């Protein structure tokens, strides 16, 4: 089908008139979306995906008419909703449709009603369904932007439930369109969020021009930035692993490089006004550096970024592609560099780049987290004063019911009563506890993100909140890229003044450590030992069948590449026959040698999961409501998500290969594992 004025009568000129031609993804996706069919759109960053769904969304609104909300765009973060507002309000206005945000920070309405096209986070949608369902009844299209950020997380599982609840609420089933640049196994992802979907995958990765930088200390990072400035690179985005690293580098390097004071910080613990200030200043500055965590990893348009620097090894291949995709958005190539401290990090980067270029993301298995159902049950009970078992069954899609098994809803409710989350009110009704009702009334019950205690850092002169920290161990801290002196603390607030220097790190809310998947671990080890660099791997082919035994005298290093969970399971099995010295995602060191590999049975996998459920539940990101899930259901979910059966299946046919000597270069890499 041709994309012309017959297909887009109201938007072709307003949305695409300034371009010579439509992009490939627009030519392929727009006709599919206009048919009304559910669709997953996968294409590289900066390829025009936003316009590919934005123009059809406007056409739908103008065709349907009315003042209510017709299109709901669900974005994973508030920062992305802000960016979509900036980028789309111009063409939306030219098309004469109302457009705005609905988040915890911005609740934009027109004449007391939501706009015809509204962009919201999953938590905001949760709140709307519970508190203002009438505002959503006319929705005809739901867009899931940057779906990869939510998928395989508690928030993604929450979204699956919300989509089902929204479908039950609306006058007719809304069309669903999911969009992403990096999706692992797109066909399977599409089936989780869409019905009978059309999958549009537009291949193509912009050319990557990369180089290595050695050393990530403050002095080294300053030298790297000066080097880039000397090559006439104006806008540099540096991705860091932690908030503290962002704060440390941004505060200490301000006015210490050729970028002067145009050095900014951006992360999730900064206040909204500070994040938006960074985005605005970076966009407007002729030359600047921004240090960021994953908050700038997504499609936020902060203007032209000349260079991407990866200060740490990303959590996975998808994250690497998203990060380097932030650079060169206006051209056909991206310039990037990666910072390493040792040969191990260099090897990890090289393997991940090779996998990314081949389009192999090496994702982990998927499993639904029943703890999300606990949160949904509580919200529903609060919104309608009580809940019944039949009510609960209506909010669970059939595929999730099948995954959890018969009787899952009843078992959940009974356990929620035992853990004091629900109380019986008669024979069939259940009500929430007073504590839960208080949380609902405060608006803090709509999320599935574990959020620990925090205190607000306040500027004493302006009264503005700068950010949130867990605690401060010194009287001078680094927050929002600035040194600040603590003047007074108490009542959940720290009053501070800006100071010239000398700040130390604050304690920010910790994120869970990244977990290495089985497939990525296998690619890393196979590439190291010459069994392939990972570029030939399919999504279910773990890269060779060998586990390598490297002799180190009194110790043996078993190079397995089984990933984070696989390493725990392998050490659990091997520990029955040898003393385990240490173990990580890529190798396990034992005393002496190993005669043969373990061949674990299903019962041994179950025993391992039960024994290590605390550690594994954290790795599986079960969310803050896990206590409401019966232990047997929790263990079954963790087993699916962690992929322990995937590792056990590999061990059934894996072979142990003794390596008497390896090159010094390989030993240097092994030593860093």
XYZ file of C-alpha atoms in Angstrom:
673
model
C 0.000 0.000 0.000
C 1.294 3.467 -0.902
C 1.516 6.180 1.749
C -0.175 9.165 0.086
C -2.914 11.710 0.758
C -5.550 9.048 0.244
C -4.105 7.177 3.210
C -3.148 10.220 5.318
C -5.490 12.990 4.147
C -4.991 15.248 7.192
C -1.368 14.615 8.167
C 0.773 13.886 5.137
C 1.625 17.568 4.600
C 1.716 18.676 8.263
C 3.846 15.764 9.419
C 6.046 14.902 6.447
C 5.996 17.932 4.144
C 9.385 19.146 5.363
C 11.057 15.880 4.345
C 11.983 14.802 0.834
C 10.634 11.318 1.381
C 9.296 9.038 4.084
C 11.690 6.691 5.862
C 11.592 2.938 5.335
C 9.858 2.279 8.641
C 7.223 4.916 7.880
C 6.551 3.417 4.444
C 6.136 -0.057 5.949
C 4.466 0.689 9.284
C 1.913 3.368 8.429
C -0.159 1.184 6.062
C -0.231 -1.616 8.650
C -1.313 0.725 11.447
C -3.987 2.292 9.252
C -5.617 -1.119 8.750
C -6.480 -1.151 12.466
C -4.468 -4.297 13.143
C -2.211 -4.681 16.187
C 1.428 -4.191 15.217
C 4.958 -4.329 16.587
C 7.243 -1.818 14.860
C 10.988 -2.472 15.147
C 13.486 -0.118 13.549
C 16.766 1.588 14.388
C 16.920 4.692 16.553
C 16.204 7.990 14.767
C 14.523 6.157 11.867
C 11.190 7.964 12.214
C 9.170 5.506 14.330
C 7.497 8.256 16.376
C 6.070 9.892 13.255
C 5.138 6.440 11.933
C 2.600 6.033 14.723
C 1.942 9.738 15.394
C 0.412 10.555 12.005
C -1.989 7.562 12.021
C -2.948 8.487 15.600
C -4.005 11.958 14.462
C -5.904 10.536 11.496
C -7.818 8.273 13.888
C -8.713 11.173 16.179
C -9.966 13.328 13.305
C -11.952 10.428 11.897
C -13.560 9.563 15.226
C -14.222 13.174 16.297
C -15.327 14.056 19.811
C -13.455 15.662 22.677
C -12.565 12.599 24.736
C -9.316 10.694 24.689
C -8.991 8.611 21.526
C -5.286 7.713 21.619
C -3.237 6.683 24.648
C 0.560 6.642 24.285
C 2.253 4.759 27.120
C 5.915 5.706 27.624
C 8.231 4.008 30.147
C 9.529 7.149 31.877
C 8.409 10.661 32.726
C 11.445 12.021 30.896
C 10.277 10.332 27.709
C 6.738 11.702 28.118
C 8.276 15.173 28.398
C 10.310 14.596 25.265
C 7.303 13.346 23.288
C 5.433 16.445 24.391
C 8.231 18.664 23.055
C 8.608 16.831 19.788
C 4.970 16.223 18.890
C 3.013 19.224 20.123
C 3.994 21.210 16.999
C 2.599 18.797 14.374
C -0.298 17.903 16.710
C -1.216 21.590 16.876
C -1.047 21.965 13.086
C -3.463 19.034 12.879
C -5.840 20.723 15.369
C -5.954 17.907 17.923
C -5.416 18.329 21.650
C -2.288 16.659 23.000
C -0.742 16.501 26.472
C 0.802 14.514 29.302
C -0.691 12.706 32.277
C 1.983 11.708 34.802
C 2.759 12.260 38.461
C 4.466 15.509 37.427
C 2.147 16.839 34.698
C -1.643 16.404 34.509
C -2.639 18.372 31.441
C -6.336 18.761 30.608
C -8.441 20.728 28.150
C -11.769 21.957 29.456
C -11.526 19.592 32.398
C -10.993 16.590 30.119
C -7.952 14.615 29.082
C -6.577 15.581 25.658
C -7.590 13.621 22.574
C -4.067 12.173 22.447
C -2.490 11.690 25.864
C 0.946 10.343 26.745
C 1.307 8.685 30.162
C 3.451 6.307 32.170
C 2.146 2.841 33.209
C 1.683 4.078 36.790
C -0.433 7.002 35.586
C -2.567 4.648 33.491
C -3.013 2.446 36.558
C -4.268 5.469 38.483
C -6.629 6.558 35.690
C -8.218 3.108 35.382
C -8.774 3.006 39.138
C -9.915 6.599 39.720
C -11.214 8.034 36.419
C -12.206 5.095 34.211
C -14.867 7.100 32.357
C -12.116 9.236 30.816
C -10.707 6.199 29.006
C -13.829 4.589 27.535
C -13.462 6.187 24.103
C -9.855 5.064 23.506
C -9.381 3.466 20.089
C -5.597 3.185 19.914
C -2.927 2.387 22.517
C 0.730 2.948 21.581
C 3.442 1.247 23.650
C 6.537 3.360 23.045
C 10.018 1.926 23.767
C 8.389 -1.352 24.790
C 11.752 -3.061 25.332
C 12.355 -0.890 28.415
C 9.269 -2.334 30.133
C 9.291 -5.889 28.830
C 10.650 -8.555 31.193
C 10.288 -6.212 34.195
C 7.569 -5.899 36.854
C 6.336 -2.755 35.087
C 6.008 -4.659 31.823
C 3.974 -7.356 33.567
C 1.835 -4.599 35.096
C 1.307 -3.201 31.600
C 0.003 -6.563 30.373
C -2.653 -6.497 33.086
C -3.491 -2.838 32.451
C -3.996 -3.450 28.740
C -6.446 -6.238 29.571
C -8.301 -4.056 32.089
C -8.436 -1.213 29.594
C -9.868 -3.549 26.987
C -12.643 -4.552 29.422
C -13.300 -0.885 30.175
C -13.465 0.591 26.661
C -16.535 0.744 24.460
C -14.667 -1.315 21.869
C -11.301 -3.057 21.926
C -8.522 -0.527 21.220
C -5.926 -1.254 18.583
C -2.428 -1.727 20.042
C 0.860 -0.661 18.467
C 4.195 -1.403 20.163
C 7.390 0.381 19.111
C 11.088 -0.227 19.795
C 14.544 -0.058 18.271
C 15.934 -3.135 20.059
C 13.719 -6.165 20.624
C 14.926 -9.649 21.443
C 12.744 -12.309 19.762
C 10.149 -9.818 18.420
C 7.559 -12.475 17.573
C 7.404 -13.668 21.183
C 7.341 -10.155 22.610
C 4.513 -9.196 20.251
C 2.349 -12.048 21.522
C 2.730 -10.849 25.121
C 1.243 -7.412 24.461
C -0.686 -7.678 21.181
C -3.462 -9.772 19.644
C -2.855 -11.450 16.270
C -0.134 -8.905 15.556
C 1.632 -7.859 12.404
C 5.386 -7.625 13.084
C 7.185 -4.961 11.056
C 10.960 -5.261 11.344
C 13.007 -2.817 9.300
C 16.620 -4.042 9.364
C 19.543 -1.728 9.384
C 21.998 -0.412 11.935
C 23.792 2.860 11.417
C 27.521 2.597 10.875
C 29.425 2.462 14.149
C 32.741 4.284 14.361
C 34.205 3.295 17.713
C 37.449 3.442 19.643
C 38.724 2.395 23.044
C 39.695 4.766 25.870
C 41.826 3.470 28.729
C 41.073 4.517 32.326
C 37.900 5.882 33.930
C 39.320 7.845 36.864
C 38.514 11.546 37.053
C 41.834 12.622 35.566
C 41.609 10.053 32.767
C 38.015 10.963 31.935
C 38.975 14.632 31.768
C 41.741 13.787 29.312
C 39.317 11.744 27.197
C 36.906 14.699 26.993
C 39.692 17.099 26.061
C 40.754 14.675 23.342
C 37.224 14.685 21.909
C 37.016 18.475 22.102
C 40.322 18.645 20.233
C 38.692 16.681 17.403
C 35.919 19.314 17.170
C 33.265 17.125 18.833
C 30.773 19.496 20.444
C 28.086 17.414 22.149
C 29.206 14.380 24.155
C 26.903 12.033 26.078
C 28.642 9.799 28.642
C 26.735 6.793 30.000
C 27.642 5.601 33.507
C 26.568 2.566 35.499
C 25.617 4.319 38.748
C 24.160 7.600 39.981
C 27.203 8.172 42.179
C 29.515 7.865 39.203
C 27.400 10.408 37.310
C 27.583 12.814 40.241
C 31.268 12.308 40.889
C 32.400 12.829 37.308
C 30.047 15.692 36.459
C 30.802 17.689 39.612
C 34.566 17.151 39.538
C 35.007 17.790 35.808
C 32.982 20.989 35.608
C 35.396 23.779 34.616
C 38.239 21.234 34.437
C 38.037 20.411 30.714
C 37.710 22.290 27.451
C 33.932 22.100 27.876
C 34.125 24.578 30.779
C 31.019 24.741 32.952
C 28.794 23.043 30.324
C 29.065 19.700 32.124
C 25.756 18.258 33.359
C 24.312 15.314 35.272
C 21.120 13.333 34.563
C 19.712 10.403 36.561
C 16.498 9.188 38.154
C 17.172 10.491 41.673
C 17.398 14.078 40.473
C 14.277 16.212 40.854
C 12.102 16.801 37.791
C 13.144 20.428 37.452
C 16.814 19.462 37.558
C 16.457 16.708 34.941
C 14.518 18.988 32.623
C 17.098 21.718 33.193
C 19.869 19.354 32.091
C 17.911 18.377 28.976
C 17.248 22.026 28.111
C 20.782 23.280 28.733
C 22.379 20.394 26.854
C 20.015 20.997 23.933
C 20.769 24.739 23.816
C 24.524 24.716 24.504
C 26.875 24.999 21.512
C 29.201 22.488 23.211
C 28.464 20.381 26.295
C 28.911 17.078 28.115
C 26.136 15.166 29.881
C 26.861 12.280 32.259
C 23.821 10.018 32.567
C 22.518 6.646 33.664
C 19.889 4.845 31.563
C 17.550 7.872 31.877
C 18.924 9.246 28.590
C 19.203 5.818 26.992
C 15.771 6.018 25.402
C 14.425 8.156 22.575
C 14.668 11.509 24.335
C 15.622 14.117 21.755
C 18.289 16.285 23.372
C 19.448 17.618 20.056
C 22.406 16.514 18.008
C 24.795 14.289 19.966
C 28.165 14.121 18.236
C 29.719 11.415 20.381
C 28.675 8.660 22.779
C 31.083 7.471 25.443
C 30.353 4.305 27.424
C 32.072 4.715 30.771
C 31.149 1.152 31.813
C 30.166 -2.123 30.202
C 26.368 -1.985 29.666
C 24.093 -4.526 31.308
C 23.284 -6.263 28.014
C 23.480 -5.964 24.239
C 20.126 -4.210 23.985
C 21.312 -1.487 26.347
C 24.539 -1.077 24.371
C 22.606 -0.571 21.123
C 20.217 1.874 22.746
C 23.086 3.907 24.164
C 25.197 4.157 21.052
C 22.003 4.876 19.121
C 21.726 8.195 20.946
C 24.576 9.590 18.848
C 24.476 10.783 15.255
C 20.682 10.821 15.171
C 20.746 13.199 12.231
C 23.125 11.109 10.101
C 23.815 7.569 8.937
C 26.557 6.804 11.466
C 27.246 7.050 15.172
C 30.618 7.857 16.712
C 31.274 6.233 20.055
C 33.996 5.187 22.440
C 34.167 2.748 25.323
C 36.238 3.101 28.483
C 38.069 0.081 29.856
C 40.271 -0.583 32.851
C 41.562 -4.037 31.912
C 41.604 -6.667 29.130
C 38.466 -8.325 30.519
C 36.343 -5.233 29.980
C 37.841 -4.801 26.509
C 36.827 -8.363 25.624
C 33.302 -7.892 26.984
C 32.840 -4.724 24.950
C 34.164 -6.360 21.779
C 31.838 -9.361 22.072
C 28.812 -7.173 22.776
C 29.567 -4.939 19.799
C 29.878 -7.992 17.537
C 26.582 -9.399 18.801
C 24.881 -6.049 18.371
C 26.071 -5.645 14.787
C 24.688 -9.126 14.051
C 21.350 -8.270 15.696
C 21.770 -10.925 18.400
C 20.616 -9.539 21.758
C 21.122 -12.681 23.904
C 18.136 -11.957 26.130
C 17.020 -13.916 29.173
C 13.911 -16.148 29.335
C 10.582 -14.489 30.059
C 8.231 -15.269 32.918
C 5.293 -13.364 34.412
C 5.733 -12.076 37.967
C 2.657 -12.914 40.068
C 3.677 -10.208 42.566
C 2.281 -7.727 40.019
C -1.137 -9.330 40.476
C -0.892 -8.602 44.194
C -0.518 -4.883 43.443
C -3.370 -4.946 40.920
C -5.682 -6.721 43.362
C -4.961 -4.121 46.039
C -5.609 -1.193 43.693
C -8.848 -2.732 42.442
C -10.031 -3.449 45.985
C -9.348 0.165 46.966
C -11.055 1.639 43.914
C -14.326 -0.255 44.447
C -14.246 -0.614 48.282
C -13.931 -4.431 48.164
C -13.015 -7.227 45.777
C -14.231 -10.749 45.063
C -12.505 -13.744 43.553
C -14.563 -13.334 40.384
C -13.378 -9.712 40.128
C -9.784 -10.886 40.246
C -10.288 -13.453 37.504
C -11.600 -10.731 35.179
C -8.330 -8.759 35.286
C -6.024 -11.686 34.419
C -5.550 -12.409 30.697
C -6.016 -16.034 29.657
C -2.370 -16.565 28.708
C -1.236 -15.407 32.151
C -3.825 -17.636 33.839
C -2.445 -20.569 31.869
C 1.137 -19.724 32.852
C 0.305 -19.452 36.560
C -1.914 -22.533 36.572
C -5.398 -23.370 37.798
C -6.306 -22.003 41.196
C -3.671 -19.268 41.103
C -6.105 -16.422 41.840
C -7.590 -18.214 44.843
C -4.145 -19.096 46.191
C -3.032 -15.462 45.834
C -6.016 -14.116 47.749
C -5.602 -16.633 50.553
C -1.929 -15.759 50.929
C -2.693 -12.035 50.853
C -5.052 -12.585 53.775
C -2.380 -14.525 55.651
C 0.162 -11.733 55.072
C -2.311 -9.027 56.209
C -2.603 -7.337 52.833
C -6.299 -8.247 52.618
C -8.990 -8.863 55.210
C -12.117 -10.984 54.839
C -15.423 -9.100 54.778
C -18.056 -11.805 54.721
C -17.730 -15.064 52.846
C -16.858 -13.761 49.375
C -15.620 -10.209 49.810
C -12.151 -8.962 50.687
C -11.062 -5.483 51.761
C -7.626 -3.917 52.124
C -5.880 -3.144 55.370
C -5.826 0.392 56.755
C -2.173 0.810 55.773
C -2.886 -0.139 52.146
C -5.877 2.188 51.980
C -3.697 5.047 53.251
C -1.160 4.357 50.515
C -3.904 4.326 47.896
C -5.262 7.652 49.102
C -1.753 9.118 48.868
C -1.414 7.855 45.297
C 1.578 5.622 46.079
C -0.018 2.240 45.358
C 0.114 2.317 41.555
C 3.705 1.206 40.979
C 5.747 -1.982 40.953
C 9.111 -0.364 41.570
C 10.781 -1.088 44.897
C 11.373 2.312 46.468
C 13.323 2.508 49.711
C 13.403 5.384 52.203
C 14.824 8.667 50.948
C 15.280 12.284 51.946
C 14.892 15.358 49.772
C 17.910 17.573 49.101
C 16.671 21.186 49.103
C 18.396 24.381 48.012
C 18.179 26.650 51.055
C 18.043 29.864 49.024
C 15.344 28.915 46.489
C 13.479 26.165 48.318
C 13.739 23.954 45.214
C 14.116 20.197 45.626
C 17.363 19.192 43.904
C 17.007 15.450 44.228
C 16.514 12.525 46.594
C 19.176 10.526 48.410
C 19.052 7.682 50.876
C 21.570 9.266 53.214
C 24.689 11.434 53.396
C 27.788 10.424 55.331
C 29.566 13.785 55.062
C 28.505 17.414 55.380
C 29.292 18.079 51.700
C 27.739 15.989 48.951
C 27.419 15.856 45.164
C 23.850 16.157 43.867
C 22.646 17.104 40.356
C 26.243 17.573 39.255
C 26.983 20.222 41.876
C 28.885 20.292 45.163
C 26.502 21.120 48.000
C 27.102 21.829 51.700
C 24.558 20.464 54.173
C 23.223 23.235 56.410
C 20.524 21.385 58.288
C 18.780 18.027 58.182
C 15.540 16.640 59.543
C 11.894 15.846 58.723
C 12.860 14.018 55.547
C 14.732 17.042 54.152
C 18.321 18.212 53.903
C 18.814 21.945 53.485
C 21.917 22.690 51.399
C 23.885 25.522 49.850
C 25.829 25.340 46.599
C 29.556 25.340 47.249
C 32.699 25.568 45.184
C 34.002 22.064 45.741
C 34.949 19.329 48.152
C 31.714 17.361 47.971
C 31.630 13.640 48.627
C 29.264 10.979 47.280
C 25.741 10.760 48.657
C 23.947 7.441 48.993
C 21.319 7.056 46.296
C 18.620 4.426 46.127
C 20.424 1.379 44.826
C 19.353 -0.349 41.645
C 19.613 -4.095 41.284
C 22.920 -5.235 39.842
C 22.726 -6.185 36.160
C 22.372 -9.892 35.578
C 24.274 -11.571 32.729
C 22.078 -13.881 30.677
C 22.999 -17.459 29.815
C 23.270 -16.688 26.096
C 25.485 -13.638 26.622
C 27.722 -15.551 29.027
C 28.156 -18.365 26.510
C 29.015 -15.895 23.735
C 31.659 -14.235 25.918
C 33.416 -17.502 26.776
C 33.063 -19.023 23.302
C 34.524 -15.884 21.754
C 37.428 -15.923 24.185
C 38.336 -19.562 23.561
C 38.077 -19.401 19.790
C 34.832 -21.347 19.517
C 33.198 -18.457 17.666
C 32.809 -14.793 18.481
C 29.072 -15.013 19.011
C 28.195 -13.561 15.609
C 26.937 -16.935 14.413
C 24.632 -17.509 17.347
C 20.920 -17.878 16.889
C 18.589 -16.835 19.711
C 18.514 -20.355 21.161
C 22.019 -21.538 20.312
C 24.396 -20.989 23.231
C 27.619 -20.919 21.232
C 29.294 -24.293 21.364
C 28.957 -27.070 23.911
C 32.246 -26.880 25.776
C 33.042 -25.902 29.324
C 36.789 -25.288 29.495
C 38.936 -26.474 32.414
C 42.036 -24.272 32.657
C 44.774 -25.661 34.892
C 46.231 -23.128 37.368
C 48.260 -25.478 39.563
C 46.331 -26.041 42.787
C 43.218 -24.493 41.253
C 41.169 -25.140 38.133
C 39.222 -22.393 36.384
C 36.064 -23.763 34.764
C 35.154 -21.371 31.951
C 31.430 -22.037 31.576
C 29.765 -18.758 30.548
C 26.502 -19.843 32.154
C 25.483 -16.328 33.178
C 24.712 -14.963 36.620
C 22.044 -17.482 37.645
C 23.743 -20.314 35.783
C 26.929 -19.656 37.728
C 25.071 -19.977 41.031
C 23.467 -23.222 39.904
C 26.736 -24.607 38.508
C 28.604 -23.812 41.721
C 25.752 -25.437 43.672
C 26.160 -28.648 41.644
C 29.956 -28.684 41.391
C 30.250 -27.916 45.106
C 29.012 -31.427 45.833
C 32.246 -32.831 44.355
C 34.871 -30.086 44.770
C 35.547 -27.021 46.894
C 34.401 -23.875 45.099
C 36.780 -20.953 45.616
C 34.804 -18.327 43.692
C 32.227 -18.117 40.946
C 30.863 -15.500 38.544
C 28.850 -15.260 35.340
C 31.721 -16.600 33.215
C 33.824 -18.912 35.359
C 33.979 -20.980 38.534
C 37.281 -21.648 40.301
C 37.671 -24.878 42.286
C 40.492 -26.584 44.160
C 41.999 -29.536 42.325
C 40.188 -30.753 39.232
C 36.780 -31.981 38.087
C 36.331 -35.484 36.662
C 33.030 -34.832 34.895
C 30.322 -32.223 34.569
C 27.139 -32.446 36.657
C 24.021 -33.672 34.838
C 21.252 -32.156 36.970
C 17.687 -33.459 36.952
C 14.522 -31.395 37.310
C 14.251 -32.156 41.017
C 17.710 -30.728 41.596
C 16.715 -27.518 39.808
C 13.667 -27.192 42.062
C 15.792 -27.808 45.152
C 18.301 -25.165 44.079
C 15.567 -22.574 43.474
C 13.969 -23.313 46.842
C 17.298 -23.137 48.667
C 18.409 -19.862 47.032
C 14.992 -18.222 46.617
C 16.059 -15.007 48.374
C 18.970 -14.310 46.016
C 17.128 -15.518 42.947
C 14.016 -13.437 43.668
C 16.202 -10.327 43.639
C 17.818 -11.350 40.363
C 14.357 -11.996 38.928
C 13.195 -8.512 40.021
C 10.063 -9.836 41.660
C 9.067 -6.346 42.732
C 7.933 -4.897 46.062
C 4.822 -7.099 46.478
C 6.484 -10.526 46.487
C 5.430 -11.225 50.084
C 1.825 -11.533 48.914
C 2.685 -14.477 46.625
C 2.502 -18.067 47.968
C 5.953 -19.637 48.239
C 5.270 -22.385 45.676
C 3.986 -19.848 43.131
C 6.927 -17.532 43.810
C 9.452 -20.337 43.317
C 7.807 -21.449 40.068
C 7.880 -17.885 38.708
C 11.493 -17.327 39.734
C 12.471 -20.617 38.100
C 10.932 -19.496 34.783
C 12.405 -15.987 34.874
C 15.915 -16.978 35.957
C 16.299 -19.654 33.311
C 17.628 -22.348 35.633
C 16.062 -25.033 33.417
C 17.845 -23.537 30.392
C 21.177 -24.012 32.175
C 20.275 -27.538 33.340
C 19.345 -28.508 29.774
C 22.712 -27.254 28.497
C 24.588 -29.244 31.132
C 22.931 -32.431 29.888
C 24.978 -32.336 26.681
C 27.901 -30.021 27.505
C 31.413 -31.459 27.353
C 34.337 -30.736 29.645
C 37.433 -29.760 27.687
C 40.761 -29.608 29.497
C 43.076 -26.759 28.535
C 46.615 -27.263 29.804
C 47.883 -23.831 28.746
C 46.498 -20.641 27.279
C 48.087 -17.483 25.972
C 48.979 -14.675 28.397
C 46.385 -12.474 26.672
C 43.599 -14.944 27.417
C 44.843 -15.412 30.986
C 44.629 -11.638 31.453
C 40.978 -11.736 30.420
C 40.229 -14.754 32.609
C 41.865 -13.031 35.564
C 39.365 -10.175 35.297
C 36.336 -12.453 35.468
